[in-house]
mmCIF file of C-alpha atoms in Angstrom:
data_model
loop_
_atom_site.group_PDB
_atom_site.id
_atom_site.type_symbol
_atom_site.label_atom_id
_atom_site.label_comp_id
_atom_site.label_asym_id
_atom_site.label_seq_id
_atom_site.Cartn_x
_atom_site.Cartn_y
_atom_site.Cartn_z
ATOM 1 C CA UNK A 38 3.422 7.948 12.099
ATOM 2 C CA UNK A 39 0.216 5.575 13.046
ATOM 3 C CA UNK A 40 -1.928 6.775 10.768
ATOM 4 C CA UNK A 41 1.151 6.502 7.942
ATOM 5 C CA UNK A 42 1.429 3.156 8.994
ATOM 6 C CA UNK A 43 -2.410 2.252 9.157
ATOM 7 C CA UNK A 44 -2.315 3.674 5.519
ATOM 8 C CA UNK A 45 0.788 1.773 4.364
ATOM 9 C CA UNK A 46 0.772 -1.387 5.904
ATOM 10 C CA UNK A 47 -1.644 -3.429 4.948
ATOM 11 C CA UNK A 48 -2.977 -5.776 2.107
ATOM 12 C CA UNK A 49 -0.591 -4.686 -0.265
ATOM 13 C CA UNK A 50 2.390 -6.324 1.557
ATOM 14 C CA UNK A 51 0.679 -9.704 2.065
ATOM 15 C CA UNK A 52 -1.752 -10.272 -0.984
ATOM 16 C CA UNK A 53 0.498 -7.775 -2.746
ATOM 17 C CA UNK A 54 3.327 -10.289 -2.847
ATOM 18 C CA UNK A 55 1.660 -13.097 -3.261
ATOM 19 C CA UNK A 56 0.505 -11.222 -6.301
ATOM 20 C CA UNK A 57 3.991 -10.688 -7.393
ATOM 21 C CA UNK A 58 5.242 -14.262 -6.890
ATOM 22 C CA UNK A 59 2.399 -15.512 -8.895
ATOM 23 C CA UNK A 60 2.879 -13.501 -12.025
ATOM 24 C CA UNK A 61 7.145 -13.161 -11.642
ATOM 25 C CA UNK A 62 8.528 -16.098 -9.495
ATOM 26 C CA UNK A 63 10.584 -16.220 -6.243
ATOM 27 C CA UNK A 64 12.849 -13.764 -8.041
ATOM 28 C CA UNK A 65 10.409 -10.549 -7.985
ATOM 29 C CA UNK A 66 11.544 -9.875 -4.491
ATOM 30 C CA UNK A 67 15.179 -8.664 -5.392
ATOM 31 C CA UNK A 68 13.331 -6.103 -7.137
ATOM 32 C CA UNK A 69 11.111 -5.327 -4.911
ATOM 33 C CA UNK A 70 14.401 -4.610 -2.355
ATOM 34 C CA UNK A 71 15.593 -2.660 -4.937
ATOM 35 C CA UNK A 72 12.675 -0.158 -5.536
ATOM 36 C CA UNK A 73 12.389 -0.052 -1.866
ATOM 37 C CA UNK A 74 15.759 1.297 -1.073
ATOM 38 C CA UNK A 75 15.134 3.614 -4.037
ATOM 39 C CA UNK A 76 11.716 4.417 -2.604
ATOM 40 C CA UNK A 77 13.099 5.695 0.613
ATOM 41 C CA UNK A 78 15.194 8.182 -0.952
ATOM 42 C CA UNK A 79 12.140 9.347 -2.950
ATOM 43 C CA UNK A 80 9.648 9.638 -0.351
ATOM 44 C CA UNK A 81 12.639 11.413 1.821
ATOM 45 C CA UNK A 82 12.406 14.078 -0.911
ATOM 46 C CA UNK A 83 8.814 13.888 -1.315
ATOM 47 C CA UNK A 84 7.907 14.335 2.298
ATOM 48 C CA UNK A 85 10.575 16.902 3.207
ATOM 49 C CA UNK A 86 9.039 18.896 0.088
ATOM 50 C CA UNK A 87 5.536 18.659 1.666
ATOM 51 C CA UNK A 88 6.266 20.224 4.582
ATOM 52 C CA UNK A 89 8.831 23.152 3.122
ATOM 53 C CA UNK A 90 5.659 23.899 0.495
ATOM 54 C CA UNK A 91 2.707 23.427 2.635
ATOM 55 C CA UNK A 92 -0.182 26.452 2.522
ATOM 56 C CA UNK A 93 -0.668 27.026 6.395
ATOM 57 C CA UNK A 94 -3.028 30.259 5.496
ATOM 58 C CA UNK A 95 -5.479 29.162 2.953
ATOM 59 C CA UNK A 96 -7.457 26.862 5.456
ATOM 60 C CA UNK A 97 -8.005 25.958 8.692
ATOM 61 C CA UNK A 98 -5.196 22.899 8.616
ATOM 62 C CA UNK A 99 -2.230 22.934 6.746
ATOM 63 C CA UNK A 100 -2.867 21.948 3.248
ATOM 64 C CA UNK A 101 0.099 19.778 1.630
ATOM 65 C CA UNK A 102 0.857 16.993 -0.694
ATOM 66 C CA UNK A 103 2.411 16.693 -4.037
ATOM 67 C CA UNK A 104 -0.743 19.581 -5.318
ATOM 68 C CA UNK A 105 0.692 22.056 -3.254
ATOM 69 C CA UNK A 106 4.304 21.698 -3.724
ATOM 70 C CA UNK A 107 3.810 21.433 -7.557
ATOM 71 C CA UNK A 108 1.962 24.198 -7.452
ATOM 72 C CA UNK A 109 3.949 26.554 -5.099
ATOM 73 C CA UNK A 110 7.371 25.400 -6.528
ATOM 74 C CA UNK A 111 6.894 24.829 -10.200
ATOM 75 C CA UNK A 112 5.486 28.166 -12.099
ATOM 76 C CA UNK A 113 4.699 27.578 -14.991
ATOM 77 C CA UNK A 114 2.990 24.291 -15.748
ATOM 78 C CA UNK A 115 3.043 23.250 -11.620
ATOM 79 C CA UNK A 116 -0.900 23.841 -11.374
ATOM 80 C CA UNK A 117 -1.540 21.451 -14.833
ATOM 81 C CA UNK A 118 0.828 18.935 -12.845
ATOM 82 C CA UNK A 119 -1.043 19.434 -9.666
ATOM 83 C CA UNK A 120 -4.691 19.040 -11.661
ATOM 84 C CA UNK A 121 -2.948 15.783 -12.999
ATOM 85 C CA UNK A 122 -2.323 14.084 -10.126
ATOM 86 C CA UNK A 123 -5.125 14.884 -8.151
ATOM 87 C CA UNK A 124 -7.633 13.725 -10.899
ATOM 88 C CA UNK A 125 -5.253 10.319 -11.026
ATOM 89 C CA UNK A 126 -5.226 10.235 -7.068
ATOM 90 C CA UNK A 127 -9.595 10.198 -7.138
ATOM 91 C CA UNK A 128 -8.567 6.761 -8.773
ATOM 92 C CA UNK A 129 -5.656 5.073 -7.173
ATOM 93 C CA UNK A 130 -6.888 5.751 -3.913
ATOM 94 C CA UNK A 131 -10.355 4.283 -4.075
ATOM 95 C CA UNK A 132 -10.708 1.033 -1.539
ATOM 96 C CA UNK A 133 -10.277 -1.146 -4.583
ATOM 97 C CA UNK A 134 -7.455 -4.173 -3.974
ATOM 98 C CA UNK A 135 -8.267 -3.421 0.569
ATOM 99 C CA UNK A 136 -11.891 -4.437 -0.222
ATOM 100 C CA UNK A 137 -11.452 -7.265 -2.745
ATOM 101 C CA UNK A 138 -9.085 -8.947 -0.717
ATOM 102 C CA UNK A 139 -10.869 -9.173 2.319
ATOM 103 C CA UNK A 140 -13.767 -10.316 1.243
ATOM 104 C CA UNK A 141 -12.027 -13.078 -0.822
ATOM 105 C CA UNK A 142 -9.678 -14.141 2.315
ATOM 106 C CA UNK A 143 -13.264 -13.723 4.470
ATOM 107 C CA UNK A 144 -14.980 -16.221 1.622
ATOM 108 C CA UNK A 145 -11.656 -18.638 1.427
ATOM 109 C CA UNK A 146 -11.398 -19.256 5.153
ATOM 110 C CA UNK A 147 -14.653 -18.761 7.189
ATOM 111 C CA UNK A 148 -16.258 -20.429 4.002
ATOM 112 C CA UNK A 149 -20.032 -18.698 4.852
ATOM 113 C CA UNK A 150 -21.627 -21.321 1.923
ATOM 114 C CA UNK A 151 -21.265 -23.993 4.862
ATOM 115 C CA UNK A 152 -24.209 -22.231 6.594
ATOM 116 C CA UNK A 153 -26.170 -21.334 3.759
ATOM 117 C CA UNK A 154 -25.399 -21.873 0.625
ATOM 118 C CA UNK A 155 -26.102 -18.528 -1.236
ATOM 119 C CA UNK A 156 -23.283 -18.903 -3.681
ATOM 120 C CA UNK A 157 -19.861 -17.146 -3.966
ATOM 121 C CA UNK A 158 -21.277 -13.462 -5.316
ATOM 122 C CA UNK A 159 -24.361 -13.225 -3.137
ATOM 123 C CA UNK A 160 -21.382 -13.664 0.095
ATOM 124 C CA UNK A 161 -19.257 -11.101 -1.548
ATOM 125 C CA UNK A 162 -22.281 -8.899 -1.544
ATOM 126 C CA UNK A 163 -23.145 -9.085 1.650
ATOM 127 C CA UNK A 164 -19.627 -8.688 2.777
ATOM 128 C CA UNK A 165 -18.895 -5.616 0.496
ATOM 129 C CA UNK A 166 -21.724 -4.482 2.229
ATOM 130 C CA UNK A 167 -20.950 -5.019 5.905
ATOM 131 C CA UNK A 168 -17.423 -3.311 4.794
ATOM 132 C CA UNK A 169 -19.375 -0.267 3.555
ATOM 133 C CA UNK A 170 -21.669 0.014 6.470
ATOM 134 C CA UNK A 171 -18.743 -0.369 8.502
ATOM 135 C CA UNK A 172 -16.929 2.583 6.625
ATOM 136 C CA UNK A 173 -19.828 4.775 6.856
ATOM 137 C CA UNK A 174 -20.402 4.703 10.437
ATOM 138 C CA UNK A 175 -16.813 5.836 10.865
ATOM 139 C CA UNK A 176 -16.515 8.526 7.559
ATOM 140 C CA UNK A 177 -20.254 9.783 8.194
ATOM 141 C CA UNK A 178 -21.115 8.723 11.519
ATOM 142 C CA UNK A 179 -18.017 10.382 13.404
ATOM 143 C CA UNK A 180 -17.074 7.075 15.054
ATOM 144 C CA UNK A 181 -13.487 7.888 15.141
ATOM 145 C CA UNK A 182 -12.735 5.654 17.753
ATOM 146 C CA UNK A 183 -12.813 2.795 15.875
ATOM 147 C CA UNK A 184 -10.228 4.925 13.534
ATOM 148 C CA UNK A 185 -8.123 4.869 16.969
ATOM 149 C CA UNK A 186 -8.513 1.401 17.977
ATOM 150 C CA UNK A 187 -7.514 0.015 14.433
ATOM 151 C CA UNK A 188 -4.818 2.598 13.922
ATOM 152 C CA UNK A 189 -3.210 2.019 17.310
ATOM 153 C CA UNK A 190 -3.568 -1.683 16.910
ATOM 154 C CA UNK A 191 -1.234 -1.437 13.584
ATOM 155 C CA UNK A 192 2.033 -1.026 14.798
ATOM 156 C CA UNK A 193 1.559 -3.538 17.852
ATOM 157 C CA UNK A 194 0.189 -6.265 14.503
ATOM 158 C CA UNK A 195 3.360 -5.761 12.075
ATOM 159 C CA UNK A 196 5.497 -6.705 15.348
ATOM 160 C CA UNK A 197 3.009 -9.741 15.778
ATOM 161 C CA UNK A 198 3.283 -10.441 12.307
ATOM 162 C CA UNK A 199 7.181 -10.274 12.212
ATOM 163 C CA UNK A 200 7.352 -12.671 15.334
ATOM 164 C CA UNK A 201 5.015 -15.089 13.747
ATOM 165 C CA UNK A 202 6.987 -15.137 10.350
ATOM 166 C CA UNK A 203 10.417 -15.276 12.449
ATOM 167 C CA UNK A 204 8.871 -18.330 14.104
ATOM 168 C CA UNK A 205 8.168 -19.950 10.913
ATOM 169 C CA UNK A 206 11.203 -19.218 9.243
ATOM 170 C CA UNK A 207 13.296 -20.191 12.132
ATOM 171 C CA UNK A 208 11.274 -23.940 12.004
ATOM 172 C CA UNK A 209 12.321 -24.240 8.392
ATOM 173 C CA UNK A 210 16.409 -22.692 8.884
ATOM 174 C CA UNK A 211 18.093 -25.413 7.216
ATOM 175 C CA UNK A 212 15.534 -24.359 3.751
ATOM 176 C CA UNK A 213 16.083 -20.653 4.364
ATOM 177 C CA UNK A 214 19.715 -20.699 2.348
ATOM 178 C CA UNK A 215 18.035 -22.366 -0.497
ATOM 179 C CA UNK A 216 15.200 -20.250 -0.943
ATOM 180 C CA UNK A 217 17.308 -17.376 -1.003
ATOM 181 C CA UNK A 218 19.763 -18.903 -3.414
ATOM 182 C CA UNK A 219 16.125 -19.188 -5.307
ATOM 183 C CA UNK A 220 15.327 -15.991 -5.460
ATOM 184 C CA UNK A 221 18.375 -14.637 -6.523
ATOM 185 C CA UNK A 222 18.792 -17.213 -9.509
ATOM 186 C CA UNK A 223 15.717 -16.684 -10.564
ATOM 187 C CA UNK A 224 15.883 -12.851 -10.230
ATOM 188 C CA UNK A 225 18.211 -12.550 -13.049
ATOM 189 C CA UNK A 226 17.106 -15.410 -14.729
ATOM 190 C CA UNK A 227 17.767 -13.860 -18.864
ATOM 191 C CA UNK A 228 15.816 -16.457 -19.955
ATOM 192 C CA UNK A 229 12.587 -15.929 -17.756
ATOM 193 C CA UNK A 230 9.114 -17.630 -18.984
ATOM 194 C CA UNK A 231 7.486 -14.414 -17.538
ATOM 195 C CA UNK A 232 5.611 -12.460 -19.619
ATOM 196 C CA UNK A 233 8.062 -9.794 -20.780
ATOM 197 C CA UNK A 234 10.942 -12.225 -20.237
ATOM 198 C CA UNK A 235 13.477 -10.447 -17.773
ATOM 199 C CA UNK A 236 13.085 -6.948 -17.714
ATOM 200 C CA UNK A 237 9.031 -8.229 -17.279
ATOM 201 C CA UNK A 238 10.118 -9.468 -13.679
ATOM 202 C CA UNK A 239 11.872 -6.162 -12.720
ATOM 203 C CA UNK A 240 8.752 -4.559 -13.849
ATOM 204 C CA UNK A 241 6.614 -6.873 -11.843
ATOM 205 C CA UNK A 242 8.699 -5.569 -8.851
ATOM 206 C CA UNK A 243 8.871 -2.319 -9.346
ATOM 207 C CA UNK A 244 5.196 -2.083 -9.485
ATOM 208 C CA UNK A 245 4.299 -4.394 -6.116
ATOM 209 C CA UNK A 246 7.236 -2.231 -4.484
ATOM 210 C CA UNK A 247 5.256 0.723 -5.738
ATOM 211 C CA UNK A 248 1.979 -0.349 -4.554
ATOM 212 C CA UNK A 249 3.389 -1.549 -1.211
ATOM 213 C CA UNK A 250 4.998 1.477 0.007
ATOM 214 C CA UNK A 251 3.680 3.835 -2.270
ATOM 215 C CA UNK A 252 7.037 5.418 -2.818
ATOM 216 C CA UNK A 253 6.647 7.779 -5.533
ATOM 217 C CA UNK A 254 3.550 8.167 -5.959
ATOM 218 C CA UNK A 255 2.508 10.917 -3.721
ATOM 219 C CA UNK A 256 0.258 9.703 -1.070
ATOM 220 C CA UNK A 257 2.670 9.447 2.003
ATOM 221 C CA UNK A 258 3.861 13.440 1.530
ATOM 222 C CA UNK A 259 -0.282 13.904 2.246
ATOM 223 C CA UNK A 260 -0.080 12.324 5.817
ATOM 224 C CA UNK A 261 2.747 13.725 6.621
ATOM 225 C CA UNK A 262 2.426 17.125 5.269
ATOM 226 C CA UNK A 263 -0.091 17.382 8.740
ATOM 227 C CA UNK A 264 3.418 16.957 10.727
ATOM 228 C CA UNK A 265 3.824 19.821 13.571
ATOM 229 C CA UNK A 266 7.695 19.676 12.734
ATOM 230 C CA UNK A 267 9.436 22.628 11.906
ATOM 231 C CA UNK A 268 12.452 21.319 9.899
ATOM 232 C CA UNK A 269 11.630 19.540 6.772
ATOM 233 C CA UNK A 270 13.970 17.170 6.192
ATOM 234 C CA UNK A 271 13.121 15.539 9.865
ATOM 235 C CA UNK A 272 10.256 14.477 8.313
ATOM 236 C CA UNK A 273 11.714 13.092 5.377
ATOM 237 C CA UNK A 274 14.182 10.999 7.766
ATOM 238 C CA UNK A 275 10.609 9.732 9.640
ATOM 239 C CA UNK A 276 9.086 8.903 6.293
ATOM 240 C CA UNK A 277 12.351 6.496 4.637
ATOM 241 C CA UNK A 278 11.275 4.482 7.088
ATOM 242 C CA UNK A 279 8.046 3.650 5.629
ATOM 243 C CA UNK A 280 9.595 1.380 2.387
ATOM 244 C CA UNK A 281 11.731 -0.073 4.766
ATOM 245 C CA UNK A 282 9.653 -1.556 7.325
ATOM 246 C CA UNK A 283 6.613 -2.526 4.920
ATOM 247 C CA UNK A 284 8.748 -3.677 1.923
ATOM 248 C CA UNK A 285 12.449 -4.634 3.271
ATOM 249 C CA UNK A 286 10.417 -6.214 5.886
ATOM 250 C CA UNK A 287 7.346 -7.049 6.170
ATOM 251 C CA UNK A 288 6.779 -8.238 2.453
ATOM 252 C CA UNK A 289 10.404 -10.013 2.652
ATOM 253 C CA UNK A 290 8.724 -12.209 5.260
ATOM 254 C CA UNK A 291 5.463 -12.598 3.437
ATOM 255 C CA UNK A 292 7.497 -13.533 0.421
ATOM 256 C CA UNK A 293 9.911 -16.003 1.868
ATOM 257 C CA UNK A 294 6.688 -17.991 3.733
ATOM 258 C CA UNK A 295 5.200 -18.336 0.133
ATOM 259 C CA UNK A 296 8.199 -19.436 -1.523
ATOM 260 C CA UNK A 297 9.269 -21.990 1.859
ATOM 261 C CA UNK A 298 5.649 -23.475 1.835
ATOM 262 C CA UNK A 299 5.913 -24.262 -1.732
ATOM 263 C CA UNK A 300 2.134 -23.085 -2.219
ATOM 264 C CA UNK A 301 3.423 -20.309 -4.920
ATOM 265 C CA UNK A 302 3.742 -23.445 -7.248
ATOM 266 C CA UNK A 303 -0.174 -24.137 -7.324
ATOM 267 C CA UNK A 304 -1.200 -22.281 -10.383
ATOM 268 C CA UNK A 305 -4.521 -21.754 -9.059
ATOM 269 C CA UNK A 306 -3.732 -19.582 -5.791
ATOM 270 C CA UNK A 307 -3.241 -15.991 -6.125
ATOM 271 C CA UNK A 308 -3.526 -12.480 -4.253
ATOM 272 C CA UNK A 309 -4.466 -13.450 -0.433
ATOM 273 C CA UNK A 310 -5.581 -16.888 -1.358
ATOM 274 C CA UNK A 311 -2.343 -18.042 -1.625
ATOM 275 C CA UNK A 312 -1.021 -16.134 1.065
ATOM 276 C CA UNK A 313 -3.227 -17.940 3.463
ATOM 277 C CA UNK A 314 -2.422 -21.200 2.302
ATOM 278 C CA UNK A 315 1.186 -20.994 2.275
ATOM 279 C CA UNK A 316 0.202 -19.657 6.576
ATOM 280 C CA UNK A 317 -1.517 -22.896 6.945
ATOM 281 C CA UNK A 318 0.765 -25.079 6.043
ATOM 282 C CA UNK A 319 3.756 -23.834 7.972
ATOM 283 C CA UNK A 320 1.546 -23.132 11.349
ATOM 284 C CA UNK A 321 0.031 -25.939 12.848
ATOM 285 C CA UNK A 322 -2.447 -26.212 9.901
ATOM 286 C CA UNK A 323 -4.791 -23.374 11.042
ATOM 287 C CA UNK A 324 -1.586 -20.248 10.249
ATOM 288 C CA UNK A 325 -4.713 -19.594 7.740
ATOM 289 C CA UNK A 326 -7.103 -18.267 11.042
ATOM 290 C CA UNK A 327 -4.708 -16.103 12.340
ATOM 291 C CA UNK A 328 -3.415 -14.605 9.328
ATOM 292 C CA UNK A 329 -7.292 -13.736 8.718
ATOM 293 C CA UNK A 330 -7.507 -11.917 11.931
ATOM 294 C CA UNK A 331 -4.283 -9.789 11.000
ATOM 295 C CA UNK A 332 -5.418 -8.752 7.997
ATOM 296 C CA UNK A 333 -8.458 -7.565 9.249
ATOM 297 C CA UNK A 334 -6.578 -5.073 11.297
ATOM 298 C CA UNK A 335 -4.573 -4.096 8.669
ATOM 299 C CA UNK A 336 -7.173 -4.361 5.984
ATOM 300 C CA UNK A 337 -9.955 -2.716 7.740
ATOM 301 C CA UNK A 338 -7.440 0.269 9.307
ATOM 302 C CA UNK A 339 -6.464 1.073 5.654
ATOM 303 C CA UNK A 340 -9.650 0.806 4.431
ATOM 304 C CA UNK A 341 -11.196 3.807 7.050
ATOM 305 C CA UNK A 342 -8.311 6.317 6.602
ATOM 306 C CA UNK A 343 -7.268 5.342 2.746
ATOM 307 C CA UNK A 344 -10.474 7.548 2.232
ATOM 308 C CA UNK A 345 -8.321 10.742 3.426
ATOM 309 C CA UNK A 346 -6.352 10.706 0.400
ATOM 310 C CA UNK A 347 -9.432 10.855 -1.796
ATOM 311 C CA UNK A 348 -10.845 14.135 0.188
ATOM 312 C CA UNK A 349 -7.617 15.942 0.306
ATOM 313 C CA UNK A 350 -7.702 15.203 -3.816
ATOM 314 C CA UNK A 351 -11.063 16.038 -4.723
ATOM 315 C CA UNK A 352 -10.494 19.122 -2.259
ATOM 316 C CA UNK A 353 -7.641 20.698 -4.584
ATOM 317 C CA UNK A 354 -9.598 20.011 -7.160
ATOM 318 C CA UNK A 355 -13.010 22.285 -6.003
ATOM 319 C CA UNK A 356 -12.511 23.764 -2.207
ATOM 320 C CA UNK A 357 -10.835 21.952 0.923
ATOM 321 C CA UNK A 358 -14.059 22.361 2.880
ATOM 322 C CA UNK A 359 -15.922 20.108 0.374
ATOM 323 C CA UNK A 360 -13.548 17.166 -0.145
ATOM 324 C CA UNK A 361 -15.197 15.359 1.611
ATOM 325 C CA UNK A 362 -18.004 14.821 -0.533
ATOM 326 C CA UNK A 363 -15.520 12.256 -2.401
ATOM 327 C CA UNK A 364 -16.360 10.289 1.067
ATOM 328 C CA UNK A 365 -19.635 9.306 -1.138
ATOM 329 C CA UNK A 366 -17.607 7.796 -4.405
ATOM 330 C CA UNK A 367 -15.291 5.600 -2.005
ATOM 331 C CA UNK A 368 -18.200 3.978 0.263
ATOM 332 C CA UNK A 369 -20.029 3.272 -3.185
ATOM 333 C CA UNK A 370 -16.643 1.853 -4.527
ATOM 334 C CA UNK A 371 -16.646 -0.638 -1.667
ATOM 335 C CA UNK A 372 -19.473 -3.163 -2.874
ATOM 336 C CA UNK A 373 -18.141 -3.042 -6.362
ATOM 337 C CA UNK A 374 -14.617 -4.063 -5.165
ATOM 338 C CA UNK A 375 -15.977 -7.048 -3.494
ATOM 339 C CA UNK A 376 -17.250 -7.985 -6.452
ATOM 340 C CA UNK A 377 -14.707 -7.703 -9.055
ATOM 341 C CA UNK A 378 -12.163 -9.688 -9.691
ATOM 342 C CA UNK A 379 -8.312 -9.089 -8.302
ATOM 343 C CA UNK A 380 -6.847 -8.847 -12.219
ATOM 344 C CA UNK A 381 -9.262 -6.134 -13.095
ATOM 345 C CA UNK A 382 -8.611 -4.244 -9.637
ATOM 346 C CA UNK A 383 -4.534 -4.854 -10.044
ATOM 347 C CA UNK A 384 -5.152 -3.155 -13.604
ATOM 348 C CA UNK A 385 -7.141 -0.413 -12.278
ATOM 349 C CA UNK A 386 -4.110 0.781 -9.454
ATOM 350 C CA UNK A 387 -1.416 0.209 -11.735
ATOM 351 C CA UNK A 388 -2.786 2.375 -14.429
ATOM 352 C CA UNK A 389 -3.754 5.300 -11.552
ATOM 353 C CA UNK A 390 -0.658 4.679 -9.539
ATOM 354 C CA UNK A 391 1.336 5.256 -12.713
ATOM 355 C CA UNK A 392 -0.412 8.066 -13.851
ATOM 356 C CA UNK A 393 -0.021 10.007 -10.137
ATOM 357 C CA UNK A 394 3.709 8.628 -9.821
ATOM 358 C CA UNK A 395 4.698 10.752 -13.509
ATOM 359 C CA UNK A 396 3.528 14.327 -12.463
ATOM 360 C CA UNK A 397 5.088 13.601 -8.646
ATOM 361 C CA UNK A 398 8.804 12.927 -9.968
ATOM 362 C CA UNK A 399 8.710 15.633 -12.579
ATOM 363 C CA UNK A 400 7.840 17.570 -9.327
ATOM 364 C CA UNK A 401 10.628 15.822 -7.302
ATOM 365 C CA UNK A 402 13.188 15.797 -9.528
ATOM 366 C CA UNK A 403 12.313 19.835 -10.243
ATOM 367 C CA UNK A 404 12.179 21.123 -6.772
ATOM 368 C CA UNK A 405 14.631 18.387 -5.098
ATOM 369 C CA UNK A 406 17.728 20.959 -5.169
ATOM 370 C CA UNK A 407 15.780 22.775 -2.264
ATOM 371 C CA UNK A 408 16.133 19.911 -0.003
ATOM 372 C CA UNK A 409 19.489 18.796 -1.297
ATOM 373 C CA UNK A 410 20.266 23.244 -0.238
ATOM 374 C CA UNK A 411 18.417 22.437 3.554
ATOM 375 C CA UNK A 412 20.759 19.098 3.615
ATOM 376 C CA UNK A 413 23.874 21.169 2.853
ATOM 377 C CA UNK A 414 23.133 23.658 5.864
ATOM 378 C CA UNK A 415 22.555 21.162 7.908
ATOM 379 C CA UNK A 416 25.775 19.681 6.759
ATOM 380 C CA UNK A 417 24.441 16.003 6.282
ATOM 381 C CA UNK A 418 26.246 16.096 2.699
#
């Protein structure tokens, strides 16, 4: 469940909502609630389905993931599904948004110009850099004990993170009623100035939801498809708790710092920019510092095992044993991610995300009715 969590928690629930705010308003996070609670149910399904259609002969590990189950469970156009969404998943899971945002929080708040002034894109290079080097020693070099370290350090950071964002929202109680009468108001505000006018907002949410949990799309059911359990559906139960704890909670508290510290209202700010602003002005004026250390953990524990994904992928596409040749695309990915821009890397995972999440609920909502038969036996319905 770690390495689920190192995967899923990360840059997507702070700079992720940030993102959201800035395009949608205060409202977006009703609908991000929303799609979570409908995530959960998804990746229940998802997950369980992973384990039931695993291949445990083909290789020396279990092989699973939406591939397998779409093409062990649907006949007939399952393998075409299965090509789909692996060729989609080389895509969404390359270290795009992990990489752009930590260099940009690393150029925002240790502000390397001050010591020599090489200019904005010359620091991003030599950060995208560091990041790949970084990567390398750990994907090539076998230094899987950094994998540990950051991985293990996950878990004990979102309860850090929760404490410090209970410790700022209890300082501001008596504004905590009105910013959530805020965010409902504006959440089914008709006459939204958001591009897309309402339904635009719930489709703002939907997609940050999406790309904070990943429900629906198909990369949790990878991870746990490794699981030694033998029931299916316990797996399922482990993996609702994913949208819960990274969405319901974690990005809740993100959100509601944003919208408390009024920072969302600066036109400028965006992604983890205005994330660490809205930290430093509710925490003693340096919330920005710690919130950079945080996201390091999560950004840099994402960024060594996101890379899994891509193998397991590129393996279904040509053999298992050389997946991990994609290891060479996602290091190389790295430098350019630094360098781009966070509307052109938000474009790129939206697009792939989409185009992984179709195939993986035709292949849900085909081969759900053998979990909903496993739930009957076990009489939970």
């Amino acid at each position: 469940m770690s390495a689920v969590l190192a995967a899923t928690v990360g840059l997507g629930n702070i700079a992720g909502v940030s993102i959201a705010i800035h395009q949608g308003g205060p409202g977006v996070l009703v609908w991000m609630w929303i799609t979570a609670l409908v995530g959960s149910i998804i990746k229940f399904y998802s997950c369980s389905l992973s384990i039931k259609m695993r291949d445990n002969e083909s290789y020396k590990e279990p092989l699973a993931g939406p591939m397998y189950y779409m093409k062990a469970g649907i006949k007939k156009y399952g393998k075409t599904l299965a090509i789909w969404f692996s060729v989609a998943g080389l895509f969404g899971v390359l270290p795009a948004f992990t990489a752009n945002q930590l260099t940009q929080s690393y150029i925002d708040v240790l502000n390397p110009s001050q010591l020599i002034d090489l200019g904005d894109f010359w620091w991003k290079l030599i950060i995208g850099i560091s990041l790949t080097i970084l990567t390398s020693l750990v994907i090539f070099g076998g230094l899987k004990s950094i994998v540990r370290i950051t991985s293990g350090l996950v878990p004990f950071m979102v309860v850090v993170y929760f404490l410090i964002g209970l410790f700022i929202l209890i300082s501001n109680y008596s504004i905590v009623p009105s910013t959530f009468k805020l965010i409902f108001v504006n959440a089914f505000d008709f006459n939204s100035a958001v591009v897309g006018g309402f339904w635009g907002l719930i489709l703002i949410g939907i997609k940050r939801a999406v790309f904070s949990s990943e429900s629906g799309v198909g990369l949790a059911p990878i991870y746990h498809g490794q699981s030694t359990t033998k029931r299916s559906t316990d797996e399922g139960l482990v993996a609702m708790l994913g949208p819960i704890l990274d969405t319901i909670l974690i990005c809740t508290i993100t959100g509601l710092i944003i919208i408390i510290s009024g920072a969302y209202e600066v036109q400028e700010l965006n992604g983890i920019v205005l994330t660490l602003e809205a930290f430093r002005r509710l925490f003693f004026g340096f919330g920005d510092y710690l919130l950079i250390f945080m996201i390091s953990v999560f950004g840099i524990s994402t960024l060594l095992t996101y890379s899994y994904y891509g193998v397991k992928c590129y393996g279904f596409l040509t053999k298992p044993e050389k997946g991990k040749y994609y290891n060479i695309i996602y290091i190389i990915a790295i430098i350019f991610s630094a360098l781009a821009t966070v509307e052109i890397v938000i474009g790129i995972i939206d697009i792939a995300f989409a185009l992984m999440a179709i195939p993986n609920m035709i292949a849900i909502l085909y081969l759900g009715k053998h979990i909903t038969k496993e739930m009957k036996e076990r009489s939970w319905i």
